[in-house]
Coordinates of C-alpha atoms in Angstrom, one line a residue:
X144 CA 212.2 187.3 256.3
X145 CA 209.5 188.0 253.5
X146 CA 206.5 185.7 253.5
X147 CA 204.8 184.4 250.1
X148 CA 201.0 184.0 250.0
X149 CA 198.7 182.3 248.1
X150 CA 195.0 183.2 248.1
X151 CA 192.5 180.3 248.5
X152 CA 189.2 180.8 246.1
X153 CA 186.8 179.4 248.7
X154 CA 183.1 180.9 249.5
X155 CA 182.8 181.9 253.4
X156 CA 179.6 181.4 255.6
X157 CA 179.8 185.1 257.5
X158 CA 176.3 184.7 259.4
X159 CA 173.1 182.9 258.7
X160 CA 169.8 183.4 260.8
X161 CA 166.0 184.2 260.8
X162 CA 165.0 187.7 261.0
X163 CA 161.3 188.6 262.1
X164 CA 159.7 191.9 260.8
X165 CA 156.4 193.5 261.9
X166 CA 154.5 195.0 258.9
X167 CA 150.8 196.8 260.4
X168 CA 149.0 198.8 258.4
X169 CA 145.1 199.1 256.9
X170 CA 143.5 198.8 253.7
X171 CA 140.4 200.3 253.0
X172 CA 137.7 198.8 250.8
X173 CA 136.6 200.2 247.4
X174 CA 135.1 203.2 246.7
X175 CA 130.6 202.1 247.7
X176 CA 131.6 199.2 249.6
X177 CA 131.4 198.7 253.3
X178 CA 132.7 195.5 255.1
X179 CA 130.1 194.0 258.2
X180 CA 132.8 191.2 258.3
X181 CA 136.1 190.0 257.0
X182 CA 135.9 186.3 255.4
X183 CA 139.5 185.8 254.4
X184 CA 142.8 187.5 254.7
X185 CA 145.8 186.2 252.2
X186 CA 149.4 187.7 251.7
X187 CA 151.8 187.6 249.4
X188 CA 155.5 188.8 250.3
X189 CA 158.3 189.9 248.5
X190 CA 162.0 190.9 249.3
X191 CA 162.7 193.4 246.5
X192 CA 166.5 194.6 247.7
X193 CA 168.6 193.1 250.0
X194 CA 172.2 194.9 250.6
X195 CA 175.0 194.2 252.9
X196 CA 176.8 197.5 253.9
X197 CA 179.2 198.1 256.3
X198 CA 178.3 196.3 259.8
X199 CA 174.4 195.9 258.8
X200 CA 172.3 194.0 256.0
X201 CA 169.4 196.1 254.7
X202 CA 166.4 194.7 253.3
X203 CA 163.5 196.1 251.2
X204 CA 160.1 194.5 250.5
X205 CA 156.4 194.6 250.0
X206 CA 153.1 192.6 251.7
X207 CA 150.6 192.2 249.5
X208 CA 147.1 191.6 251.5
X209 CA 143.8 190.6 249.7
X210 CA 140.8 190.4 251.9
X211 CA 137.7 188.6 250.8
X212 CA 134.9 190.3 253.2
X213 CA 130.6 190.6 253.0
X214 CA 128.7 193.4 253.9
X215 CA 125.7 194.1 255.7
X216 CA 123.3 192.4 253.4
X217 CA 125.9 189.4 252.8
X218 CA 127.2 190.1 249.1
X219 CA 130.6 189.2 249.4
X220 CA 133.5 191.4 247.4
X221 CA 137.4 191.8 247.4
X222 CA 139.7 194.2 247.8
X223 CA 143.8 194.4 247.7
X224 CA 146.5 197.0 249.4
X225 CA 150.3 197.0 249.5
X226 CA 152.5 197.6 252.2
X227 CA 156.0 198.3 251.5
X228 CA 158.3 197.8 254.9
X229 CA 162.5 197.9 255.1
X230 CA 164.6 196.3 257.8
X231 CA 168.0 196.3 259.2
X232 CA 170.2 193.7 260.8
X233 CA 173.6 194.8 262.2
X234 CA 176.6 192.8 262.4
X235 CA 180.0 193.6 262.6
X236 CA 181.2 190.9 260.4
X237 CA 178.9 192.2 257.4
X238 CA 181.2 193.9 254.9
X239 CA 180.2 195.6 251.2
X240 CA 179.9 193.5 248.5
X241 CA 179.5 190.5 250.8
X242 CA 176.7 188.4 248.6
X243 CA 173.1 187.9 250.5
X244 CA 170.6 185.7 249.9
X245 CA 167.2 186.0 251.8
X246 CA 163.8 183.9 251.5
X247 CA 160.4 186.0 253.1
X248 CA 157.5 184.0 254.3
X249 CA 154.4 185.2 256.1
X250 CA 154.5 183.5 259.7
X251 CA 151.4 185.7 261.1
X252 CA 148.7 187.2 259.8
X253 CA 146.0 188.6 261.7
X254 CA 143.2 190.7 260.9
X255 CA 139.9 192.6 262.3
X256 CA 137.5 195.0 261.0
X257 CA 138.3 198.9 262.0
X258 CA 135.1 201.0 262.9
X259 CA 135.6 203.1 259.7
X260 CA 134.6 200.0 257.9
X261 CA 138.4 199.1 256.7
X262 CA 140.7 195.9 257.4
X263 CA 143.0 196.5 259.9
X264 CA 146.1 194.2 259.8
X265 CA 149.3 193.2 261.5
X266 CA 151.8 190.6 260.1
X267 CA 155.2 189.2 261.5
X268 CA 157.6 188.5 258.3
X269 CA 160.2 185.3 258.5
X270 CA 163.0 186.5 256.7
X271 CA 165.6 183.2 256.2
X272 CA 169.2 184.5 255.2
X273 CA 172.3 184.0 254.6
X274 CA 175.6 186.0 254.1
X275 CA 178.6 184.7 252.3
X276 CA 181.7 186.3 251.5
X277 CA 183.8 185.2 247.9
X278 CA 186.7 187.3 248.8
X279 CA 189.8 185.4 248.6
X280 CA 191.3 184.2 251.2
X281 CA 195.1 185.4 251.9
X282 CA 197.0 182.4 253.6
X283 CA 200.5 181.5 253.5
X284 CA 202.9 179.4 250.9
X285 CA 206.6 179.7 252.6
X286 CA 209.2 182.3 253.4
X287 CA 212.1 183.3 251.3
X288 CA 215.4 182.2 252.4
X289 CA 214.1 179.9 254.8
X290 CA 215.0 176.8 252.7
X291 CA 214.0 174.1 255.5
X292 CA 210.2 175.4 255.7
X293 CA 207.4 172.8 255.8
X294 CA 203.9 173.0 255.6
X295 CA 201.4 171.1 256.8
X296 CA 198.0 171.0 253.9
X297 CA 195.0 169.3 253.6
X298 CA 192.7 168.7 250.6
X299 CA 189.6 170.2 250.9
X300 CA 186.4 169.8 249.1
X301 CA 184.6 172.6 247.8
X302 CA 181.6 173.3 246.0
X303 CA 180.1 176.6 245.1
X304 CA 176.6 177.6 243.5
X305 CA 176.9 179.5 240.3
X306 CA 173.8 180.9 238.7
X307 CA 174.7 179.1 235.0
X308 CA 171.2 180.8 232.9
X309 CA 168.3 183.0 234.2
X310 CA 165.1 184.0 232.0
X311 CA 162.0 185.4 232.3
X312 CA 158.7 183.4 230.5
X313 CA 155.4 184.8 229.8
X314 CA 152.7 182.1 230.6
X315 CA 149.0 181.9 229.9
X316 CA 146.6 179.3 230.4
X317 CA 142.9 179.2 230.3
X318 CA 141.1 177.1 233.0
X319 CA 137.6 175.6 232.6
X320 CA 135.3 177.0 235.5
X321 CA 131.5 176.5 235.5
X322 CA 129.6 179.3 237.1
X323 CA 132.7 181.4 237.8
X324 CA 131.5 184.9 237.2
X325 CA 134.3 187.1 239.1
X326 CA 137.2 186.0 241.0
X327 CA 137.6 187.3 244.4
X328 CA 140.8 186.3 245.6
X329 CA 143.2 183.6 244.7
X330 CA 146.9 182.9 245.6
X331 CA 148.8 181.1 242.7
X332 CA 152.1 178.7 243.8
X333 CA 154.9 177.7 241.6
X334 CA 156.9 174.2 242.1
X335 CA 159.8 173.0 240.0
X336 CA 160.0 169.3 239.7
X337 CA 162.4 168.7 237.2
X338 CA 165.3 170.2 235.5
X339 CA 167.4 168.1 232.4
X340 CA 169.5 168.2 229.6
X341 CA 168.2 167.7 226.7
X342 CA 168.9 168.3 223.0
X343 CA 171.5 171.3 223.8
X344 CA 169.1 173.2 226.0
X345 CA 168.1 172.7 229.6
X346 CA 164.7 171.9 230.1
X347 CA 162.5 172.9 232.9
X348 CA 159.1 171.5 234.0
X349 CA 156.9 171.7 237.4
X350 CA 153.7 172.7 238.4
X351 CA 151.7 176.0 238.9
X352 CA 149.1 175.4 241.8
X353 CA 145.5 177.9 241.9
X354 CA 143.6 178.1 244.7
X355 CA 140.8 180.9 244.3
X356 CA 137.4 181.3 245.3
X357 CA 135.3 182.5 243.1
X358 CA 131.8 183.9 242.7
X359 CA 128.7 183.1 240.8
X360 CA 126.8 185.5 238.8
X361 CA 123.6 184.3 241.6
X362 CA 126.2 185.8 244.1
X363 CA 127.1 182.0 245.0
X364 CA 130.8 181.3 246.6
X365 CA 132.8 178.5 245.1
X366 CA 136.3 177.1 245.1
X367 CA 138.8 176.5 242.3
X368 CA 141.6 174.3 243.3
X369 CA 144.0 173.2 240.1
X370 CA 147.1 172.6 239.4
X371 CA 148.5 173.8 236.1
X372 CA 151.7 171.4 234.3
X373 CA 154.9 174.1 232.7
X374 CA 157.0 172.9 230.8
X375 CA 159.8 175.2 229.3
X376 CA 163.2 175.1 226.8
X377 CA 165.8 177.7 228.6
X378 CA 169.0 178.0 228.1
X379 CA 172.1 177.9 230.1
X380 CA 175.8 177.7 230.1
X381 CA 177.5 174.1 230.5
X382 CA 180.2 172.7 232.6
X383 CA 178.8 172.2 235.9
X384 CA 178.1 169.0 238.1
X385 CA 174.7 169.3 239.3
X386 CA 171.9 171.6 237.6
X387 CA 168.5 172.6 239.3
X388 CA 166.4 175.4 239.3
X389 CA 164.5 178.0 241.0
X390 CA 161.4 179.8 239.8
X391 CA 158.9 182.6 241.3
X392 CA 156.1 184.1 240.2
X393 CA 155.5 187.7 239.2
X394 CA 153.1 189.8 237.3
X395 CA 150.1 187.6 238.3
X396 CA 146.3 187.9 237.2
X397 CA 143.2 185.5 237.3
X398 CA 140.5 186.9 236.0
X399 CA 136.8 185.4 234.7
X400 CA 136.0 186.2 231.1
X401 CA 132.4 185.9 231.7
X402 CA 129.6 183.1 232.7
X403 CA 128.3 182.6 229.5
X404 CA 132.6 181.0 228.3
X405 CA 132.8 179.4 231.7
X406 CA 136.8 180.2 231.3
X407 CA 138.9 181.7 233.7
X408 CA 142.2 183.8 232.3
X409 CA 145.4 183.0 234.3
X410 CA 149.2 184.9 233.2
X411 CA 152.1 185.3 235.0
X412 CA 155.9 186.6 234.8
X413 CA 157.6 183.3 235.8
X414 CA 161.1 184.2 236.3
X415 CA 163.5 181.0 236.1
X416 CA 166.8 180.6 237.6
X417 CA 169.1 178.1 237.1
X418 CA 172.2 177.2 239.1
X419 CA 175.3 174.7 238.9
X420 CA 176.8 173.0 241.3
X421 CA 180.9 173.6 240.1
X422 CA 183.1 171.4 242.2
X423 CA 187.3 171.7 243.1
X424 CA 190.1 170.7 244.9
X425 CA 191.9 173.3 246.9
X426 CA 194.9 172.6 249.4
X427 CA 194.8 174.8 252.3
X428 CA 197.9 175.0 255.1
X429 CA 197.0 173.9 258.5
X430 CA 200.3 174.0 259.7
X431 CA 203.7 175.1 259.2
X432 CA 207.7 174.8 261.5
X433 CA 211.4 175.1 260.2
X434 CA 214.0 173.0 261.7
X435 CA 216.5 176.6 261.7
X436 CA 213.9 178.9 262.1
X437 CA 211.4 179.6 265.6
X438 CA 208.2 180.9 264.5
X439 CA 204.9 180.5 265.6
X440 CA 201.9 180.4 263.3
X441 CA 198.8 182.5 263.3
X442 CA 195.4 181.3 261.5
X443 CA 192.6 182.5 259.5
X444 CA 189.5 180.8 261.3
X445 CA 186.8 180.5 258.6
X446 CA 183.2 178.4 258.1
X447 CA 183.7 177.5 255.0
X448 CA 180.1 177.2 252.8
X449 CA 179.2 174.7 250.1
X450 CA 176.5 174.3 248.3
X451 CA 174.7 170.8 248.1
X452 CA 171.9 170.8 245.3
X453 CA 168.6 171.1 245.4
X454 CA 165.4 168.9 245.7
X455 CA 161.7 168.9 246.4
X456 CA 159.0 166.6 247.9
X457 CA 155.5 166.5 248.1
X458 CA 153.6 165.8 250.9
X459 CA 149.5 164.7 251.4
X460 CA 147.3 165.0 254.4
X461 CA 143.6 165.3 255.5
X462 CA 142.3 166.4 258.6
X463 CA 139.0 167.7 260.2
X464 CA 138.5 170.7 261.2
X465 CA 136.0 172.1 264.1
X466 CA 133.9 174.9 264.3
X467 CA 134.6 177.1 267.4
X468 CA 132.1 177.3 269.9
X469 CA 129.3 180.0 269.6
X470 CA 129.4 180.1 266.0
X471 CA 126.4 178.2 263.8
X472 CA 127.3 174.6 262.3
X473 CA 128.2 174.1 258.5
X474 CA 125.4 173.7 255.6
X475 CA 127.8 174.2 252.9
X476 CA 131.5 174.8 252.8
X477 CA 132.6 176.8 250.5
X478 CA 136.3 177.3 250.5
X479 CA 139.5 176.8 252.5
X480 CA 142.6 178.0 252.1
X481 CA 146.0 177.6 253.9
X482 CA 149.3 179.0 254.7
X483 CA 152.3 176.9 255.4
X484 CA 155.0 177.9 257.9
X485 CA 158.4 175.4 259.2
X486 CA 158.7 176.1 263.3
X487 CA 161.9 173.6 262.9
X488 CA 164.3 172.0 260.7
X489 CA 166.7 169.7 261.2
X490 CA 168.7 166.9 259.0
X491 CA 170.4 164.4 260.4
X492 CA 171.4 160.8 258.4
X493 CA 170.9 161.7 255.0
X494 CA 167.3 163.0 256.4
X495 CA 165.6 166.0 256.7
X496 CA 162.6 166.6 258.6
X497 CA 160.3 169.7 258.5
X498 CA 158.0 170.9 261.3
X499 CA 155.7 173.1 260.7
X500 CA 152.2 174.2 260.5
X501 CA 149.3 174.6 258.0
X502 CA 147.4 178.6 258.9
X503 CA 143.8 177.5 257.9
X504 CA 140.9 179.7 256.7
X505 CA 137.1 178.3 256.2
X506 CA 134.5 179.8 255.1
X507 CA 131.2 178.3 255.1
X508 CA 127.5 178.9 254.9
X509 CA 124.8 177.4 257.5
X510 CA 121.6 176.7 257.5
X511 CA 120.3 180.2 258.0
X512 CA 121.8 181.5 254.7
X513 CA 125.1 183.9 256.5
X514 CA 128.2 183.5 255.6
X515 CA 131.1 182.6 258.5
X516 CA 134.6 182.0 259.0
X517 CA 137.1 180.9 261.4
X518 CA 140.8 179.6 261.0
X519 CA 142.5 176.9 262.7
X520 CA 146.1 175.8 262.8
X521 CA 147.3 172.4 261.9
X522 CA 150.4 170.7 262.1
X523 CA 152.8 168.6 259.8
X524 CA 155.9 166.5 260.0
X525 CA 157.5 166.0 256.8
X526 CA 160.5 164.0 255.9
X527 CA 162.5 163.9 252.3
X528 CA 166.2 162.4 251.1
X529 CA 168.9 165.3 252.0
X530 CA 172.6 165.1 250.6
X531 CA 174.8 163.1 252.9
X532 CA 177.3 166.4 253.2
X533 CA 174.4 168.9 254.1
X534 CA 173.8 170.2 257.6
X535 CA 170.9 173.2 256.5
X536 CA 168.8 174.4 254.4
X537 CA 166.6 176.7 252.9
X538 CA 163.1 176.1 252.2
X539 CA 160.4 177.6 250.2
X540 CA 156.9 176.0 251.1
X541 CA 154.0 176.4 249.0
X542 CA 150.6 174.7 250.8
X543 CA 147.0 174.5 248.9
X544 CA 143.6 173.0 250.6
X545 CA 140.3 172.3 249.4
X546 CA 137.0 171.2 250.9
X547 CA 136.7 167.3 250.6
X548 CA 133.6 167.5 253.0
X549 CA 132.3 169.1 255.6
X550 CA 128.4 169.6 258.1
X551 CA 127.3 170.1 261.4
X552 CA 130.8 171.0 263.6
X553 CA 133.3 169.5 261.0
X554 CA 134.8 170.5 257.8
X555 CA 137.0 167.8 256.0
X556 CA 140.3 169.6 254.3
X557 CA 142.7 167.9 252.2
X558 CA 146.4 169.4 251.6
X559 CA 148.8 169.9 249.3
X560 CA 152.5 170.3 250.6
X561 CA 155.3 171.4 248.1
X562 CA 158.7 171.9 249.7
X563 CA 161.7 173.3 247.5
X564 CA 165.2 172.8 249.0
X565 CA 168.3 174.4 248.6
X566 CA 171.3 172.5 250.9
X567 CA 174.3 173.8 252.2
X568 CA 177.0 172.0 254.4
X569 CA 179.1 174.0 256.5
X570 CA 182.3 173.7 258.4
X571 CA 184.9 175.5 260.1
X572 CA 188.6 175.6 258.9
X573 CA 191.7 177.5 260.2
X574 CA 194.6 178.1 257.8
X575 CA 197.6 179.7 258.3
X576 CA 197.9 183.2 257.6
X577 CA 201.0 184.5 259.1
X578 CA 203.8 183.5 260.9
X579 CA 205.2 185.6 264.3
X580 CA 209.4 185.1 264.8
X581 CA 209.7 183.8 268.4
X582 CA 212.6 183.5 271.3
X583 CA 212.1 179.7 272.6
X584 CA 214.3 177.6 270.9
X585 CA 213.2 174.0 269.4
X586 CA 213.8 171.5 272.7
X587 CA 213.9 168.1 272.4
X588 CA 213.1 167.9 276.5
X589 CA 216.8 167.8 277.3
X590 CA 217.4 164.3 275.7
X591 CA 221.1 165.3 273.4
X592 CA 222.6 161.9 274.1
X593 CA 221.4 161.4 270.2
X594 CA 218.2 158.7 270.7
X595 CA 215.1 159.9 271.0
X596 CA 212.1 157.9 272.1
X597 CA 208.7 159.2 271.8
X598 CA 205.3 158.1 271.8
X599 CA 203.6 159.5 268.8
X600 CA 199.7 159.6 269.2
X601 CA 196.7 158.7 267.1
X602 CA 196.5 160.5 264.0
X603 CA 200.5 162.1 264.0
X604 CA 202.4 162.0 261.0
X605 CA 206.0 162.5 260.4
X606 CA 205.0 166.3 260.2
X607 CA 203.9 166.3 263.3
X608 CA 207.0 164.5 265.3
X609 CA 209.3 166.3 263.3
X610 CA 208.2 170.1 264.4
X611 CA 208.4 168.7 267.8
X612 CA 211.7 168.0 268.0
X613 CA 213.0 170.5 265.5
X614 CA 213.9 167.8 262.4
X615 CA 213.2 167.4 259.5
X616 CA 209.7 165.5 258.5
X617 CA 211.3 163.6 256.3
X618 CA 214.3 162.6 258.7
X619 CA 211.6 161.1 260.5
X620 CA 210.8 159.1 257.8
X621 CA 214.2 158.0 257.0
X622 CA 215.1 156.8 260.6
X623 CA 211.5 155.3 260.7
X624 CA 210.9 153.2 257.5
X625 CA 208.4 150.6 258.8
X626 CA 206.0 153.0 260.6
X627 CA 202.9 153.6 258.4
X628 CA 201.3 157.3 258.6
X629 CA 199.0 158.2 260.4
X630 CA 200.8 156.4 262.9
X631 CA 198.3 154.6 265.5
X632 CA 197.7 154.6 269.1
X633 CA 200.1 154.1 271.7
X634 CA 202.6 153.1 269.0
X635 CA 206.2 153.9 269.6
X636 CA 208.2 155.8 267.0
X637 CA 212.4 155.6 267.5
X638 CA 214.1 158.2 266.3
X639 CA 217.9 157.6 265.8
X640 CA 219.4 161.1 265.1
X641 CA 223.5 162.0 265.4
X642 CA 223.3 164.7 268.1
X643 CA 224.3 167.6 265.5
X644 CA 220.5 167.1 264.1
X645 CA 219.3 168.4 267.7
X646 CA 218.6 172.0 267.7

């Protein structure tokens, strides 16, 4: 007995999960300056190789901390350090060459001043990945010289992301800024809002969001909070379903060409990547039996992954924030800044809804001329159209905030909330793989008088009343002409068969 295969073209889900990495370290200030106290702490991170071996994943990346601090007679100055940290996640499943994809965001970030006058930090990294496998899959199409072999298929749907044109863009801008002197830290956010077909070429547009705080040649603190429109001709290959993009920022600078132009210089590396959704039809055997033959199947169980598109939402809020007791009330704020992270995501009815919270920093002046600054966390619930087929996600949320108000105990902060999604659906599937020879013969429970009556149950088809008694699926349907399949519940199927069709 040989056995003929087929192999199915179909991406896998191996693993997906959330993996948190601690990155500590300390950055100290430049060469004359001294910090008496840290203002504002921001991060940037970025996964820069990510490799499935053997029974592990390995990941490679850098944090990217600016700290806005003042010293001792409050001038207020900036200073930047990179941290590069690796990680490792083991699992046996994991195999070379198995693809990866994995999304970093900063969940913690705390700081504090070291007695040598440097910023001392710790920070736990949310790494979101996922782990697929586009091996084919080995399952099986018959046996030679088994003529009366059936197999049992269903159509199933796939759809796989394929990365259809990729490109790198140079942009420059310059931004209007009265005062600005010197930037001392800024965090620049990219969000793609549209992707489209047009004239040939795909064309890709969004927004680029600044939030920087900036200083005054009077030594003055002030926020810059502006979004900047993109709008870019890339091209890409054709013959897909569904086209959207992804973009991230690289390479960038924003830097103040002086008080007397009142300009600020922004450039970036904006690297583009845009995917197609390709969809097919593949039949994959569920079950298989031979009326002459005793075998018994064994199965490939597999979480078949597809991808769903992509989408984004904005989302609006204000709150007020308090000052914590013991520290002096707000004169002036100056700036305020935020990190978003999602504690929970779930989609359910065409729905998904993001939890999450907004890491706030203020920084303010009171009455006595100092500069302060506390943080305060602040929560969200979001909610945007998902496809009907997906059951996750992965996110990338991009946050900025800006003073709206703010004296005595209260500062008024109003946010930004950009979320990019990327959907998946997932399910599990077992095929046949193999088939084992076995002893027990096909019994038809003893009845050989030649009529068989059976009760078939909800959802059997001819298939399936026809491997149970050894016969043919389509002797079933001979003898049973008027039963529609699936047959229903409790519905009685007669079976007529001459005693030599027995096994």
């Amino acid at each position: 007995m040989e056995l003929l295969w087929n192999d199915l073209s179909v991406l896998r889900l191996i693993h997906r999960s959330t993996e948190q990495v601690e990155v500590a370290g300390s950055i100290p200030p430049p060469g004359g300056c001294r910090a008496a106290e840290l203002l504002d702490c921001s991060a940037e991170v970025e996964i820069s190789n990510c490799k499935t071996e053997t029974g592990k994943l390995n990941f490679e990346g850098r944090l990217c901390i600016t700290i806005a601090a003042a010293d001792e007679t409050g001038d207020t100055f900036a200073f930047v350090g990179e941290i590069p940290f690796s990680h490792c996640t083991e699992n046996a499943d994991f195999a070379a060459g198995m693809l990866s994809n994995a999304l970093p965001a900063v969940a913690v970030l705390d700081m504090r001043l070291a007695a040598d006058g440097a910023a001392a930090f710790s920070a736990n990294v949310n790494i979101d990945f996922i782990v697929t496998s586009a091996a084919p899959v080995r399952v099986l199409s018959g046996v030679s010289g088994v003529a009366d072999m059936e197999i049992k298929s269903m159509q199933y749907r796939t759809a796989r992301r394929v990365e259809i044109g990729s490109e790198t863009i140079r942009f420059s801008e310059e931004l209007s800024s009265e005062g600005a002197d010197s930037v001392l830290s800024f965090s620049a956010q990219i969000s793609v809002r549209d992707t489209a077909i047009e004239n040939g070429g795909t064309s890709v547009s969004g927004i680029i969001t600044l939030n920087a705080l900036l200083k005054t040649s009077d030594g003055e603190l002030m926020q810059l909070t502006r979004g900047v429109p993109f709008r870019e001709s890339l091209l890409a290959a054709v013959g897909a379903d569904e086209i959207y993009t992804v973009a991230e920022l690289k390479n960038v600078s924003l830097r103040a060409l002086g008080t007397e132009f009142s300009l600020l210089a922004f450039d970036a590396d904006i690297d583009f990547r845009i995917f197609g959704i390709r969809r097919s039809v593949i039949d994959i055997p569920t079950d298989a039996y031979s009326p002459s033959l005793n075998f018994s199947c064994m199965y490939e169980k597999m979480t078949v992954a597809n991808a769903c598109g992509g989408s984004f939402a904005q989302h609006s809020l204000r709150e007020n924030l308090s000052v914590p007791d013991g520290m002096a009330d707000i004169f002036a704020a100056l700036n305020a800044a935020a990190r978003p992270i999602a504690t929970n995501v779930s989609i359910e009815d065409s729905t998904m809804t993001v939890e999450g919270l907004l890491f706030t920093r203020i920084i303010y002046r009171s009455s006595s001329n100092r500069i302060y600054s506390f943080s305060d966390d602040v929560p969200f619930v979001l909610r945007m159209a998902a496809p009907s087929e997906a059951n996750f996600a992965q996110l990338r949320l991009n946050a900025s905030a800006s003073i709206s108000g703010g004296s005595g105990r209260t500062a008024q902060v109003s946010y930004n909330l950009d979320v990019s999604a990327e959907y998946f659906s997932e399910s599990a599937v077992s095929a046949v793989a193999g088939v084992a020879e076995t002893d027990n013969s096909n019994d038809a429970d003893g009845k050989s008088t030649g009529i068989i009556l059976c009760n078939a149950c909800a959802g059997e088809d001819a298939f399936d009343i026809g491997k149970r008694f050894g016969v043919p699926s389509q002797r079933v349907r001979e003898l049973n002409p008027d039963s529609a399949e699936p047959f229903k519940a409790v519905s009685y199927t007669h079976l007529t068969l001459p005693t030599s069709d027995l096994v």
